[in-house]
XYZ file of C-alpha atoms in Angstrom:
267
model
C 13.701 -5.266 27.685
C 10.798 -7.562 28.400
C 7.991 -6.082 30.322
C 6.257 -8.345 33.173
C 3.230 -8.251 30.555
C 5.535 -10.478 28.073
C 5.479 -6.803 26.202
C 9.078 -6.283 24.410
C 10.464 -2.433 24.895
C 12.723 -1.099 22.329
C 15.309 1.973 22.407
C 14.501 4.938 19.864
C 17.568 3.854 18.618
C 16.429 0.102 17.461
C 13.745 1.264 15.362
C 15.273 1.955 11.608
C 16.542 -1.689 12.217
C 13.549 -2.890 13.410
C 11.562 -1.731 10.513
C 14.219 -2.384 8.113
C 13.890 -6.095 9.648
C 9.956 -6.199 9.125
C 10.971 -4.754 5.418
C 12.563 -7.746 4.120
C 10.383 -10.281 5.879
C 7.629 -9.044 4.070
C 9.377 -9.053 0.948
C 9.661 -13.010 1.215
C 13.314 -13.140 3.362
C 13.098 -16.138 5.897
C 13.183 -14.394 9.245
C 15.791 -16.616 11.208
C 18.108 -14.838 7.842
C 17.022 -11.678 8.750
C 17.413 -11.192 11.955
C 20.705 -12.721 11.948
C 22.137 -10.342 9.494
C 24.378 -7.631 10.335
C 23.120 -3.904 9.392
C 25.353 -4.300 5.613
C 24.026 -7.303 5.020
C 20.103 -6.335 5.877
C 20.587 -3.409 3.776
C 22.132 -5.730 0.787
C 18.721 -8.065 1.050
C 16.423 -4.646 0.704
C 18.254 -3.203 -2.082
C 18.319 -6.720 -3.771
C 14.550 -6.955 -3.350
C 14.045 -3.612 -4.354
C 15.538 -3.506 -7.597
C 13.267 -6.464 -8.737
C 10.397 -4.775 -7.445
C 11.037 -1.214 -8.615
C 11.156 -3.117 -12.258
C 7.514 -3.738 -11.904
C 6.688 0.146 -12.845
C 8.727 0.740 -16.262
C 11.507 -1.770 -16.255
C 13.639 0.659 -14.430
C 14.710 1.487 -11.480
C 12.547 5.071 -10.554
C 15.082 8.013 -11.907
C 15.477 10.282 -8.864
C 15.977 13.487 -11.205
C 12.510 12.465 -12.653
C 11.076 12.598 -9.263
C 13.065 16.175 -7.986
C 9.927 18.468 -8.391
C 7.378 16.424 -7.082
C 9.476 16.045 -3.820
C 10.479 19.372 -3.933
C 6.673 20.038 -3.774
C 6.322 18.065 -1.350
C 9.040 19.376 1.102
C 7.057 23.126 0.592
C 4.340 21.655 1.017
C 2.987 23.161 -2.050
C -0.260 21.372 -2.555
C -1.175 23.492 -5.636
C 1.807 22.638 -7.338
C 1.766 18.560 -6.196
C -1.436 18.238 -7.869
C -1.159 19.818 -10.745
C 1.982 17.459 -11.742
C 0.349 14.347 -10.711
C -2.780 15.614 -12.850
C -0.082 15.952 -15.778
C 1.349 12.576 -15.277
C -1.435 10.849 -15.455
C -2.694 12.822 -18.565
C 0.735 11.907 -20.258
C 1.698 8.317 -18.812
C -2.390 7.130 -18.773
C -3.849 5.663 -15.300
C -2.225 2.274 -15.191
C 1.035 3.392 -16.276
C 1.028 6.770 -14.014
C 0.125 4.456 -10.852
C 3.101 1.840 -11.521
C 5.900 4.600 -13.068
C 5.119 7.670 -11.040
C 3.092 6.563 -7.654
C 4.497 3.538 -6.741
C 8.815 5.435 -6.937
C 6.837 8.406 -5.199
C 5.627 6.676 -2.480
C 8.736 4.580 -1.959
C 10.885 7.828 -2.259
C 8.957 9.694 0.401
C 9.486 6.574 2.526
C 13.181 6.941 2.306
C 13.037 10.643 2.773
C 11.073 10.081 6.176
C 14.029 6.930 6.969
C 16.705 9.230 6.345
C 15.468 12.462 8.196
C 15.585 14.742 5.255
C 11.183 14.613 5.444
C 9.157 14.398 8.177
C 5.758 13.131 9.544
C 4.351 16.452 8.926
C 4.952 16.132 5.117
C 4.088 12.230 5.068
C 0.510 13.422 5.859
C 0.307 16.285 3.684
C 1.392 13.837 0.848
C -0.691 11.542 1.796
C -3.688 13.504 2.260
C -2.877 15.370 -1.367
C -2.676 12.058 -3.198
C -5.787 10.027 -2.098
C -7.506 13.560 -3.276
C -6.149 13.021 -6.628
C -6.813 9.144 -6.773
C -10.489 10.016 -5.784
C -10.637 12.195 -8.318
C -9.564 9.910 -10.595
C -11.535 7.100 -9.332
C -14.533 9.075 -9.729
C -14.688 9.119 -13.320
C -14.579 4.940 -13.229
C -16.972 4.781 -10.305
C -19.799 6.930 -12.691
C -19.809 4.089 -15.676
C -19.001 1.406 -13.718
C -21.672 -1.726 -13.745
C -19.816 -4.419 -12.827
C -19.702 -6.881 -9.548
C -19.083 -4.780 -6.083
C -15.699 -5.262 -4.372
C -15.053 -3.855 -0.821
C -11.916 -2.233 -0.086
C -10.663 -2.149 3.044
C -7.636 -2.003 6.059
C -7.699 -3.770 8.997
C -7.595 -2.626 12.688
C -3.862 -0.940 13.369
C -3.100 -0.396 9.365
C -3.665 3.498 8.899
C -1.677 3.116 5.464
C -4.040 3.731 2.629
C -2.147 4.759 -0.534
C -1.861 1.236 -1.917
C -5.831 1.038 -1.045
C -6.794 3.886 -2.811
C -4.517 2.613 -5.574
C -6.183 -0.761 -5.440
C -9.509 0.974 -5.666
C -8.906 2.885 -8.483
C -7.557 0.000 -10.626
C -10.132 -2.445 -9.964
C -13.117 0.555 -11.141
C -10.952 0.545 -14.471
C -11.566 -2.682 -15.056
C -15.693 -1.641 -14.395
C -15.962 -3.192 -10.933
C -18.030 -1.740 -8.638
C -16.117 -0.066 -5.280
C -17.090 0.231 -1.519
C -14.315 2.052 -0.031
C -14.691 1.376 4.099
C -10.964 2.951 3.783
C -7.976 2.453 6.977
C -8.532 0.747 10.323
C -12.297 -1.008 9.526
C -12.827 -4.096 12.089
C -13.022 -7.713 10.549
C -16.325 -7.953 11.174
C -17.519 -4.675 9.750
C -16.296 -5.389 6.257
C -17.819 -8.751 6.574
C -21.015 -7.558 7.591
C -20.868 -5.190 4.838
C -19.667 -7.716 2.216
C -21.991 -10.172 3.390
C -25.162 -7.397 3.697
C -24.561 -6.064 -0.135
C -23.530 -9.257 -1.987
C -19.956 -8.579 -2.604
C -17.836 -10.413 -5.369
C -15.333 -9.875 -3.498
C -13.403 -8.203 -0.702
C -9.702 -6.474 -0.882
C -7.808 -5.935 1.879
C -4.326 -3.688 1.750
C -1.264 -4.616 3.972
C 1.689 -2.610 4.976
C 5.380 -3.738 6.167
C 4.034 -2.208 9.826
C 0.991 -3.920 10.071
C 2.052 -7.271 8.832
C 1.741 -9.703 11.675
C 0.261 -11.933 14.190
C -2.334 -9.412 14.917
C -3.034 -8.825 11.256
C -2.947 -12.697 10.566
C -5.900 -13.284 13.080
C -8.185 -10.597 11.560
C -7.583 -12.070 8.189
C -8.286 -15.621 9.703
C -11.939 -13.913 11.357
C -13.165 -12.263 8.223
C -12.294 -15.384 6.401
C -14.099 -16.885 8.407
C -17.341 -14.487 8.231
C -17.376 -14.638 4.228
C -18.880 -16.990 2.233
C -16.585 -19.471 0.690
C -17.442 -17.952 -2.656
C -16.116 -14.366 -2.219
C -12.483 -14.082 -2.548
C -10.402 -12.349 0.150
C -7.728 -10.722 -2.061
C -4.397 -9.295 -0.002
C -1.854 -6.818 -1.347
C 0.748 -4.757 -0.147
C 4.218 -4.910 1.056
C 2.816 -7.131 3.592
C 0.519 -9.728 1.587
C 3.184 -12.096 1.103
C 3.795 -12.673 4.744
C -0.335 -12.632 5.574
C -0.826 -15.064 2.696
C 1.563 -17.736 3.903
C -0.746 -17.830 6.905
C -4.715 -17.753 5.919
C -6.137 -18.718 2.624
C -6.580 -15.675 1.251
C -5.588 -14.532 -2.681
C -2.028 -12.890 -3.100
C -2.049 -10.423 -5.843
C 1.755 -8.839 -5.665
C 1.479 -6.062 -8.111
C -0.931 -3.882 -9.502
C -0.620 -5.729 -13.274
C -1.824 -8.592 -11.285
C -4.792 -6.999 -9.602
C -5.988 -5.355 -12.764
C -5.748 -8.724 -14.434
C -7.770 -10.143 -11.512
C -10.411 -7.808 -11.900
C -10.784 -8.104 -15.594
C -11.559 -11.560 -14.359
C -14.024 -11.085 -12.031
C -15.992 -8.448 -14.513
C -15.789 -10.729 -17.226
């Protein structure tokens, strides 16, 4: 239903579609294909596209039995318990590989929990808020040797997603970079003004599947604008591949990638 403000109203009932439709444009599916499809063939593009991105962490899809306690955890909402086998992965797999074998099937499990009904919003937030405690913690050790150019890390207005952020964060300070963290929701002109004010190398912005649109693509286009042409504006995030076909900005799809990128940049 079209409001007389041009506004579009949705049923309750359109929105797993709808976000299942936002999914695979962000994962590089042309829309007029998307939107087209039927609900068997939309979930045939996502599970196509998800296999060859779940590859990125191990060369595996993420083994659910692997994953059982920490979700288990998670649906107690046993914070004690949640931290203390994150702490152990990481102590076992190492930072990089802990972030791309453990994190990344975590997060995308929990997503499909909350899709299906089986988790809620209530336990979204309480992993959400548990994790970016841990990948603080983590970051903190980086963040007291690092010496190396600053990078600002950032969301923009309407994107309250920050896992991937505090991910980002933490693999750039491996690499020695230095990190401002403005974290979620920061206005286009703050982190410019920021950037700009403290001599930034460069400036990293996170994008989600819900934020990833015309709204998004105009605040990318003003802080663009407001940084120098010498300080890259790097995107990642399910939806970097849609934001990048718009503004000139720096893709980086993966977190190999963005860890490569900053060796770069410390070099």
């Amino acid at each position: 239903e079209r409001k007389p403000s041009g506004h579009r109203v949705y049923a309750p009932s359109c929105v797993v579609r709808l976000r299942r439709m936002a999914e695979a444009i962000a994962r590089g599916h042309r829309a007029s294909t998307v939107v087209a499809a039927t609900d068997a063939q939309l979930a045939t593009l996502l599970d196509v596209t998800r296999v060859t991105s779940d590859t990125r962490y191990d060369g595996t899809p993420p083994d659910d039995d692997a994953l059982r306690e920490h979700l288990d955890a998670i649906a107690a909402f046993d914070g004690d318990k949640l931290t203390r086998l994150l702490r152990d992965d990481a102590a076992r797999l190492g930072t990089m590989e802990f972030l791309r074998a453990r994190m990344s099937p975590l997060i995308a499990h929990v997503g499909d929990a909350w899709h299906a009904g089986t988790l809620h919003v209530r336990h979204e937030h309480f992993f959400t808020q548990r994790v970016e405690d841990v990948l603080r913690e983590f970051r903190a050790s980086f963040d007291a040797d690092a010496s190396g150019p600053l990078v600002v890390f950032a969301t923009l207005p309407g994107e309250r997603h920050g896992l991937g952020l505090q991910m980002a964060a933490l693999v750039v300070a491996m690499q020695r970079c230095r990190v401002l963290y403005l974290g979620v929701d920061t206005p286009a002109t703050e982190i410019a003004d920021v950037a700009c004010d403290l001599g930034a190398r460069a400036v990293a912005i996170s994008i989600s599947v819900a934020s990833s649109g015309a709204a998004t693509h105009e605040q990318l286009e003003t802080l663009r604008a407001r940084l120098p042409r010498r300080v890259p504006l790097v995107v990642g995030g399910a939806g970097a591949a849609a934001a990048a076909e718009a503004v000139a900005v720096t893709p980086l799809p993966d977190l190999t990638a963005l860890s490569d990128w900053a060796a770069g940049v410390a070099a």
